[in-house]
XYZ file of C-alpha atoms in Angstrom:
602
model
C 12.123 21.884 49.571
C 14.331 21.596 52.686
C 17.465 23.656 53.469
C 19.536 20.769 55.508
C 22.314 22.534 56.819
C 24.510 22.347 60.544
C 22.353 21.000 63.071
C 19.348 20.691 61.073
C 20.612 17.940 58.672
C 19.463 15.738 61.437
C 17.281 17.635 63.424
C 13.639 19.213 62.549
C 12.889 22.637 62.939
C 10.021 23.444 65.159
C 6.625 22.922 64.025
C 5.977 26.564 64.511
C 8.931 27.907 61.663
C 7.910 25.119 59.441
C 4.217 26.721 59.089
C 5.021 30.017 58.680
C 7.960 29.888 56.592
C 6.406 27.376 53.819
C 8.982 24.687 53.417
C 10.689 21.906 54.957
C 12.349 18.795 54.572
C 10.710 15.595 55.496
C 11.887 15.987 59.161
C 10.236 19.122 59.020
C 6.894 18.287 57.420
C 6.624 14.975 59.196
C 7.316 16.979 62.499
C 4.632 19.561 61.724
C 2.168 17.271 60.341
C 2.738 14.941 63.574
C 2.182 17.773 65.722
C -1.492 18.835 64.128
C -2.329 15.190 64.797
C -1.447 15.051 68.400
C -3.483 18.456 68.940
C -6.274 16.675 67.694
C -5.997 13.705 69.777
C -5.049 11.473 67.279
C -2.338 8.901 67.894
C 0.592 9.340 65.928
C 4.317 8.610 66.120
C 7.723 9.119 63.782
C 8.999 6.852 61.455
C 12.599 6.633 60.252
C 12.887 4.830 56.655
C 15.596 4.316 54.273
C 14.554 5.060 50.694
C 17.904 2.985 49.092
C 17.708 -0.131 50.859
C 14.287 -1.568 51.217
C 15.521 -5.352 51.549
C 18.781 -6.464 54.128
C 18.250 -3.682 56.631
C 18.229 -5.910 59.481
C 21.237 -7.628 59.079
C 23.508 -4.327 59.529
C 24.564 -2.358 62.384
C 22.861 0.083 63.817
C 24.140 3.487 62.440
C 23.562 6.985 62.057
C 23.422 6.603 58.569
C 20.765 3.553 58.474
C 17.830 5.617 57.526
C 17.415 9.101 55.009
C 13.990 9.429 55.630
C 10.868 10.481 57.988
C 7.499 9.998 57.528
C 4.611 9.337 60.335
C 2.511 6.480 61.614
C -1.098 7.144 62.886
C -3.182 4.672 64.859
C -7.237 5.548 64.133
C -9.568 2.931 66.047
C -7.067 0.617 65.724
C -5.948 0.590 62.491
C -2.737 1.564 61.951
C -1.564 3.594 58.833
C 1.739 5.374 57.288
C 1.715 8.863 55.466
C 4.633 10.280 54.052
C 3.877 14.384 53.992
C 6.354 15.063 51.298
C 4.272 13.303 48.869
C 1.959 15.869 47.214
C -1.449 16.088 44.965
C -2.450 12.141 46.556
C -6.045 11.755 45.659
C -8.946 9.154 47.000
C -9.785 8.459 50.419
C -7.268 8.477 52.871
C -7.491 4.723 54.160
C -6.171 4.196 50.709
C -3.583 6.729 50.071
C -0.165 5.460 48.432
C 2.683 4.826 50.951
C 5.679 3.740 49.030
C 7.186 0.016 49.661
C 10.489 1.327 52.022
C 11.296 -2.204 53.161
C 11.730 -2.363 57.035
C 11.022 1.000 59.049
C 11.640 2.401 62.813
C 8.710 3.775 64.322
C 8.786 5.276 67.349
C 4.995 3.515 68.129
C 6.453 0.461 68.100
C 8.610 -1.894 70.347
C 11.950 -0.415 69.097
C 12.480 -2.894 66.492
C 12.682 -3.057 62.683
C 8.972 -3.436 61.170
C 7.852 -4.195 57.795
C 5.957 -1.936 55.352
C 3.593 -3.912 53.370
C 4.103 -3.668 49.551
C 0.625 -3.157 47.619
C 0.314 -2.472 43.962
C -2.809 -0.053 44.534
C -2.309 2.145 41.163
C -2.283 1.259 37.708
C -2.291 2.446 34.197
C -4.117 2.028 31.353
C -3.141 3.124 27.795
C -5.562 2.480 24.700
C -4.500 3.422 21.378
C -7.081 3.359 18.437
C -5.581 3.529 14.856
C -8.454 4.159 12.697
C -7.524 3.648 8.997
C -9.521 5.727 6.466
C -7.580 5.079 2.983
C -5.663 6.612 1.052
C -2.357 5.717 3.733
C -3.994 8.277 6.070
C -5.272 7.495 9.617
C -6.759 9.197 12.659
C -5.287 8.039 15.992
C -6.962 8.092 19.645
C -5.267 8.079 22.522
C -7.123 7.133 25.897
C -4.950 6.784 29.087
C -6.469 6.021 32.680
C -4.289 6.638 35.735
C -5.601 5.252 39.094
C -4.101 5.328 42.687
C -0.416 6.657 42.973
C 0.030 6.641 39.125
C -3.260 9.263 39.255
C -0.979 10.956 41.982
C 2.155 11.255 39.599
C 0.055 12.107 36.553
C -1.562 14.931 38.660
C 1.709 16.439 40.056
C 2.853 16.486 36.744
C 0.186 18.468 34.461
C 0.231 20.713 37.435
C 3.897 21.443 37.665
C 4.220 21.694 33.457
C 2.921 24.202 31.470
C 0.481 22.726 28.991
C 2.128 23.532 25.664
C 5.131 21.744 27.317
C 2.683 18.584 27.375
C 1.498 18.691 23.924
C 4.782 19.280 22.404
C 6.105 16.224 24.599
C 3.004 13.888 23.837
C 3.445 15.002 19.933
C 7.148 14.273 20.007
C 6.305 10.975 21.287
C 4.241 9.943 18.194
C 6.272 11.536 15.939
C 8.890 8.995 16.392
C 6.732 6.572 15.146
C 4.637 8.594 12.783
C 6.293 11.297 11.094
C 3.731 13.150 9.421
C 1.357 13.103 12.607
C -0.376 16.472 13.764
C -2.792 17.223 16.535
C -6.479 17.913 15.886
C -7.240 18.862 19.311
C -5.720 19.963 22.667
C -5.167 17.138 25.390
C -8.340 16.454 27.395
C -7.264 16.351 31.099
C -9.852 14.775 33.332
C -9.129 14.602 36.939
C -11.627 12.494 39.481
C -9.926 13.958 43.041
C -12.227 11.918 45.156
C -11.915 8.451 43.434
C -7.727 9.473 42.621
C -8.593 8.951 38.271
C -6.962 10.857 36.095
C -7.858 10.532 32.625
C -5.739 11.899 29.680
C -7.143 12.116 25.853
C -5.248 12.473 22.954
C -6.372 12.873 18.911
C -4.179 12.990 16.196
C -4.505 13.096 12.763
C -1.641 10.829 10.459
C -1.118 11.739 6.769
C 1.139 9.272 4.467
C 1.095 6.287 7.114
C 3.268 3.171 6.767
C 7.292 2.818 6.408
C 9.005 1.245 3.433
C 10.251 -2.099 3.773
C 13.743 -2.323 3.229
C 14.829 -3.746 -0.259
C 10.846 -4.270 -1.425
C 7.909 -1.542 -1.843
C 5.740 -3.096 0.534
C 4.829 -0.362 3.223
C 4.295 -1.276 6.989
C 2.365 -0.074 10.168
C 4.762 -0.918 13.173
C 3.048 -1.128 16.353
C 5.915 -0.699 19.485
C 5.210 -1.735 23.028
C 7.383 0.998 23.666
C 5.630 1.799 27.389
C 6.387 -2.028 28.625
C 9.732 -2.116 26.994
C 10.889 1.156 28.881
C 9.856 -0.219 32.322
C 12.074 -3.803 31.649
C 15.499 -2.722 32.099
C 18.090 -4.830 29.593
C 20.876 -6.790 31.207
C 23.383 -9.036 30.299
C 23.464 -12.907 30.058
C 25.970 -13.261 32.136
C 24.983 -10.886 35.349
C 24.984 -11.580 38.870
C 23.966 -8.268 40.926
C 20.012 -8.278 41.519
C 18.027 -6.358 39.306
C 16.220 -3.184 40.494
C 12.546 -2.836 39.072
C 10.130 0.458 38.749
C 7.792 -1.108 41.709
C 5.103 -0.487 42.021
C 4.296 -1.038 38.374
C 0.552 -2.414 36.825
C 0.765 -1.529 33.286
C -1.834 -2.469 30.460
C -1.275 -1.350 26.672
C -3.736 -1.868 24.275
C -3.327 -0.994 20.422
C -5.885 -1.418 17.955
C -5.671 -1.119 13.991
C -8.935 -0.427 12.619
C -9.976 -1.215 8.705
C -12.745 1.431 8.374
C -15.093 0.617 5.724
C -12.851 -2.448 4.630
C -12.887 -6.267 4.391
C -12.630 -7.841 7.257
C -9.812 -10.058 8.724
C -9.707 -13.758 9.170
C -8.891 -14.846 12.820
C -5.614 -14.793 14.029
C -4.216 -15.271 18.030
C -0.567 -15.040 19.260
C -0.802 -15.041 23.149
C 2.168 -15.454 25.319
C 1.992 -15.203 29.452
C 4.336 -16.042 32.523
C 4.082 -15.277 36.293
C 7.300 -15.023 37.715
C 7.939 -14.456 41.287
C 8.945 -10.623 40.686
C 7.068 -9.935 37.733
C 4.004 -10.716 35.669
C 4.012 -10.335 31.773
C 1.522 -10.888 28.930
C 0.952 -10.149 25.345
C -1.852 -11.003 23.186
C -2.021 -10.289 19.542
C -5.741 -10.867 17.976
C -6.788 -10.468 14.297
C -10.889 -9.997 14.721
C -13.443 -8.622 12.122
C -12.176 -5.372 10.881
C -9.799 -5.060 13.765
C -6.305 -6.195 15.026
C -5.319 -5.951 19.062
C -2.319 -6.061 20.469
C -2.062 -5.863 24.065
C 0.622 -5.783 26.958
C 0.070 -6.133 30.460
C 3.154 -5.932 33.171
C 3.267 -5.942 36.581
C 5.924 -5.838 39.194
C 5.508 -8.107 42.501
C 8.951 -7.021 43.679
C 11.367 -4.244 43.707
C 13.813 -6.315 42.220
C 14.740 -9.468 40.844
C 17.166 -12.175 42.874
C 20.106 -13.299 41.591
C 19.082 -16.857 41.318
C 16.168 -15.549 39.144
C 18.058 -13.336 36.366
C 18.402 -16.313 33.983
C 14.976 -16.637 34.249
C 14.685 -12.960 33.614
C 17.147 -12.888 30.727
C 15.580 -15.828 28.875
C 12.355 -14.207 29.078
C 12.778 -10.559 27.336
C 16.144 -12.007 25.323
C 14.245 -11.574 21.729
C 12.494 -7.900 22.618
C 12.260 -7.230 18.609
C 9.959 -10.573 18.943
C 8.059 -9.389 21.634
C 7.971 -5.620 21.387
C 8.226 -4.818 17.774
C 4.898 -5.479 15.485
C 4.131 -4.554 11.693
C 1.371 -4.992 9.415
C 1.369 -4.661 5.554
C -0.649 -1.728 3.793
C -2.469 -2.838 0.716
C -2.280 -0.581 -2.264
C -5.157 1.601 -0.964
C -3.701 1.778 2.162
C -5.436 -0.635 4.606
C -3.746 -3.159 6.859
C -3.604 -6.957 5.748
C -2.553 -8.836 8.510
C -0.746 -11.266 6.083
C -2.341 -14.472 7.551
C -3.489 -17.282 5.022
C -7.209 -17.235 5.010
C -8.103 -14.056 5.110
C -12.037 -14.500 4.647
C -14.560 -14.422 2.322
C -14.172 -12.025 -1.008
C -16.161 -9.091 -0.861
C -15.997 -7.686 -4.502
C -14.955 -9.284 -8.062
C -11.840 -7.687 -8.321
C -10.591 -9.726 -5.413
C -11.236 -13.090 -6.581
C -8.724 -15.613 -7.582
C -9.246 -16.561 -11.357
C -7.371 -19.360 -11.320
C -8.509 -20.851 -8.533
C -12.478 -20.197 -9.668
C -11.423 -22.140 -13.220
C -9.976 -24.640 -11.595
C -12.883 -25.453 -9.475
C -15.266 -25.256 -12.963
C -13.233 -27.297 -14.503
C -12.735 -30.277 -12.326
C -16.240 -30.616 -10.738
C -17.778 -31.710 -14.246
C -14.489 -34.081 -14.907
C -15.338 -35.768 -11.520
C -19.389 -35.935 -12.479
C -18.832 -37.403 -16.065
C -16.000 -40.053 -14.476
C -19.035 -41.045 -11.992
C -21.746 -41.196 -14.166
C -20.063 -42.526 -17.289
C -17.405 -44.971 -15.276
C -17.172 -45.693 -11.802
C -21.362 -45.667 -11.148
C -21.719 -48.260 -13.826
C -19.352 -50.856 -12.315
C -19.843 -53.737 -9.161
C -18.622 -53.823 -5.783
C -15.406 -55.671 -6.274
C -13.385 -54.128 -2.594
C -16.619 -54.883 -0.107
C -18.794 -57.089 -2.046
C -22.234 -57.175 -0.649
C -24.439 -60.179 0.179
C -26.603 -62.127 -3.152
C -29.977 -61.688 -0.783
C -31.705 -59.029 0.962
C -31.903 -59.313 4.377
C -32.994 -55.664 4.622
C -35.758 -53.909 2.565
C -34.776 -50.381 4.497
C -31.978 -48.309 5.946
C -31.741 -48.890 9.652
C -29.654 -49.229 12.509
C -26.298 -47.456 12.790
C -26.726 -46.964 9.003
C -29.541 -43.788 10.220
C -26.621 -42.482 12.340
C -24.388 -42.483 9.174
C -26.611 -40.813 7.161
C -26.841 -38.072 9.271
C -22.987 -37.659 9.648
C -22.824 -37.531 6.457
C -24.988 -34.889 5.564
C -23.558 -32.936 8.516
C -19.775 -33.290 7.195
C -20.615 -32.300 3.897
C -22.530 -28.738 4.686
C -19.270 -28.469 7.002
C -17.032 -29.033 4.473
C -18.826 -26.929 1.786
C -18.771 -23.917 4.525
C -15.087 -23.916 5.341
C -14.311 -24.507 1.519
C -16.413 -21.446 0.508
C -16.212 -19.247 3.309
C -13.664 -19.727 5.925
C -10.662 -21.067 3.733
C -11.650 -18.713 0.746
C -9.572 -20.452 -1.598
C -11.021 -18.313 -4.492
C -9.942 -15.040 -2.530
C -6.937 -13.183 -4.715
C -5.742 -12.077 -0.789
C -5.273 -16.161 0.167
C -3.312 -16.762 -2.795
C -0.941 -13.068 -2.352
C -0.374 -13.847 1.389
C 3.022 -15.606 0.763
C 4.121 -12.487 -0.493
C 3.745 -10.771 2.922
C 5.189 -14.484 5.041
C 8.489 -14.113 5.891
C 10.311 -17.261 5.316
C 7.645 -19.205 3.217
C 8.399 -19.833 -0.426
C 5.940 -18.213 -2.334
C 5.745 -21.110 -5.245
C 5.171 -23.997 -2.302
C 2.928 -21.855 -0.476
C 0.845 -22.121 -3.781
C 1.394 -25.128 -5.023
C -0.224 -26.383 -1.121
C -2.887 -24.299 -1.896
C -3.699 -25.909 -4.775
C -3.263 -29.394 -3.859
C -5.790 -28.217 -0.926
C -8.310 -27.308 -3.356
C -8.421 -30.472 -5.302
C -7.923 -32.591 -2.163
C -11.077 -30.854 -0.920
C -13.024 -31.152 -4.054
C -12.219 -34.787 -4.212
C -13.525 -34.989 -0.671
C -16.586 -32.969 -1.055
C -17.829 -35.010 -4.176
C -16.917 -38.025 -2.669
C -19.353 -37.235 0.503
C -21.996 -36.276 -1.711
C -21.504 -39.298 -3.943
C -21.464 -41.706 -1.092
C -24.496 -40.194 0.597
C -26.318 -40.588 -2.781
C -25.480 -44.231 -2.926
C -26.579 -44.767 0.402
C -29.913 -43.452 -0.235
C -30.429 -45.500 -3.492
C -28.694 -48.786 -1.213
C -26.185 -49.054 -4.186
C -23.920 -51.992 -3.955
C -20.940 -49.965 -4.773
C -21.881 -47.644 -1.659
C -19.991 -49.619 1.276
C -16.391 -49.546 -0.486
C -16.915 -45.995 -2.192
C -17.477 -44.532 1.138
C -14.536 -46.670 2.522
C -12.234 -45.353 -0.205
C -13.264 -41.710 0.377
C -13.048 -42.044 4.257
C -9.408 -43.334 3.762
C -8.447 -40.515 1.528
C -9.611 -38.072 3.635
C -7.777 -39.264 6.231
C -4.491 -39.276 4.449
C -4.890 -36.193 2.978
C -5.748 -33.920 6.215
C -2.918 -35.891 7.724
C -0.131 -34.787 5.221
C -1.866 -31.726 4.687
C -1.507 -31.046 8.287
C 1.940 -31.846 8.407
C 3.334 -30.049 5.210
C 1.429 -27.017 6.974
C 3.062 -26.886 9.881
C 6.239 -27.086 8.576
C 5.538 -24.491 6.361
C 4.442 -22.294 8.636
C 6.058 -23.798 11.818
C 7.108 -19.763 13.222
C 3.549 -18.830 12.671
C 1.752 -21.717 14.282
C 4.133 -22.120 16.974
C 2.784 -18.340 18.304
C -0.784 -19.076 17.634
C -1.618 -22.407 18.615
C -0.785 -25.688 20.449
C -0.046 -28.621 18.716
C -3.127 -30.261 18.936
C -5.226 -27.370 17.906
C -2.952 -27.411 14.729
C -3.780 -31.222 14.011
C -7.305 -31.043 15.646
C -8.580 -31.696 11.736
C -6.300 -34.497 11.238
C -7.391 -36.155 14.222
C -11.077 -35.827 13.444
C -10.698 -37.575 9.803
C -8.454 -40.448 11.511
C -11.205 -40.794 13.777
C -13.962 -40.490 11.305
C -11.792 -43.229 8.883
C -11.546 -45.561 12.099
C -14.957 -45.514 13.221
C -17.423 -45.424 10.113
C -14.751 -46.845 7.592
C -14.618 -49.948 9.701
C -18.283 -50.130 10.452
C -19.044 -50.216 6.452
C -16.409 -52.603 6.200
C -17.250 -55.300 9.002
C -21.240 -54.284 9.048
C -23.054 -57.119 7.956
C -26.753 -54.581 7.691
C -24.465 -52.611 5.134
C -23.964 -56.071 3.114
C -27.420 -57.058 3.597
C -29.012 -53.830 2.935
C -26.983 -52.266 0.173
C -27.005 -54.726 -2.730
C -28.790 -53.142 -5.573
C -26.695 -52.727 -8.827
C -26.265 -50.134 -11.538
C -29.211 -51.518 -14.157
C -31.866 -52.478 -11.134
C -33.180 -54.861 -13.492
C -31.703 -57.946 -11.938
C -34.248 -59.802 -9.977
C -32.386 -60.135 -6.090
C -34.193 -62.837 -3.804
C -34.952 -61.758 -0.325
C -33.563 -63.788 2.422
C -35.771 -66.342 3.906
C -34.171 -66.020 7.439
C -33.055 -63.037 9.406
C -29.038 -63.025 9.455
C -27.513 -63.528 12.564
C -24.931 -60.916 12.289
C -21.971 -62.321 13.372
C -18.582 -60.902 12.399
C -16.944 -63.537 11.861
C -19.264 -64.845 9.189
C -18.240 -64.054 6.028
C -20.493 -65.900 3.439
C -23.305 -64.233 1.658
C -26.203 -66.786 3.188
C -26.956 -67.718 6.699
C -25.761 -71.084 7.724
C -29.348 -72.260 8.588
C -30.369 -71.249 5.445
C -27.507 -73.052 3.842
C -28.169 -76.095 5.459
C -31.544 -76.062 4.258
C -31.012 -75.663 0.962
C -28.391 -78.434 0.712
C -31.164 -80.598 2.835
C -33.622 -79.811 -0.041
C -31.527 -80.753 -2.830
C -30.661 -83.798 -1.290
C -34.282 -85.092 -0.847
C -34.721 -83.947 -4.658
C -31.848 -85.888 -5.664
C -33.270 -89.293 -3.897
C -36.912 -88.760 -5.606
C -35.337 -88.094 -9.091
C -33.912 -91.496 -8.613
C -36.708 -93.399 -7.038
C -38.248 -92.287 -10.270
C -36.073 -93.845 -12.649
C -36.073 -97.094 -10.668
C -40.036 -97.914 -11.220
C -40.274 -97.897 -15.527
C -44.107 -98.427 -15.233
C -44.577 -95.441 -14.265
C -43.270 -93.806 -17.882
C -45.134 -95.973 -20.204
C -44.042 -94.105 -23.317
C -40.437 -95.803 -22.829
C -39.767 -99.243 -23.487
């Protein structure tokens, strides 16, 4: 407090008067502190600053109105430091005390020129809200806020200058706007670590009848609002041309958790956005993991304002604030959150099983087995035909690797089908009701086709593995067709699902991540499908027929493994057979020319 009238509007009172009256303005306090430090033989000087103009001061003409504030500068052991005596309730080490970014200042300890004040963000705020759902639309809310540095100074001043009842009322009113049926379960806890300059505030609330009804629907949802972050970012018009002032310094982290207490776990989902601009850094992460949903915001300002040339970028970054700062999650009939993302996890009870998908699985699997056993298994190879002679008695070479790859794919696909994608979970089939812009009919049709396609692929891989072990003649063509079907099926499924859930996939995954399974299936076909199609080892090993009573001659020579060789025998073997046949023919002609060797003929 100060009385700035008459000559004392621009001249400080004598230190003795300020000390005795216990009040004064910035000039009075700076002069008093400088006098006291001088008395302790500390090198100190007065500093003029402008609290409104932290840029461009050096471009103006000298004027009595160039400065509106006074602070001091001290020099101890060669280390210079600015101190603002008007800032109260500062904690921590004196060397780390916060000093505002006043831009350029004029110090009596300098050379008479303007000097720059370092712009350091020394403080930060971290807010952690944990909303624990307890069923029956009831929940508890725990809020833990940590203030460090200059933020702790401000919060310390606020708590010491305000009544506790007023503080409790203000905090409760803030959350009442989001949760109308909220009540405090205890007083606000205030912890002040003056030495390290850290202030902690802990709040606890109980919420009844949680959730808001969606317009035009009977469903309820929980809103998660990034209000703390949104309030720090001024809204502007697209055609703004003046620089935008920011509340520098700011370093804020805001984390919100929703926990389904004693309820099933969610699937995995991630929404991540981040950009680092000249004046600010912003990040948002939405992560669904196990039984909790985590929404996290980070905001930090590098500069006190956004320059004119960066305004369009600022407007673009925060144009869709509803999408950035407004998040909602649907509640089920028991008052627990369902994240609305397909593939929510393994069904945890019988009531959550989708009986249609289970019946489809029970009917389709026996039908596939019947067709394989009664029809296809009795046929002979007609696409990729094996050799007529056995060149290898045992599976060897790359065929062993193929057998291992088949086994790994069978185990992996089984885990994905029965556990990760959870086609038998009722929530998976009902997720379309909570996905905006997705047709429930098309969504369930896609799920139906995915079930059929995955069962066919899984059955085909298992059957191919059995054929390979038995060295059946139809192995090569069967595996080739299964690998080709898998590549085509995954490609079509990936494209259709991307088009159907484009707005969600654009937030959670990059293009490569979404098509990862498709790319893997295509590579699988290109490598192993091509191998069985062209491999001489496969054609010379897997040649047993269904009856297995046909005597198959073992080749007399080793196959040359020539990729261009398409005949069933080696060239050497074929020439030996031709020479043997010609020799036998000549012998028959020679015998027919000597009738004495056949006395029974006339």
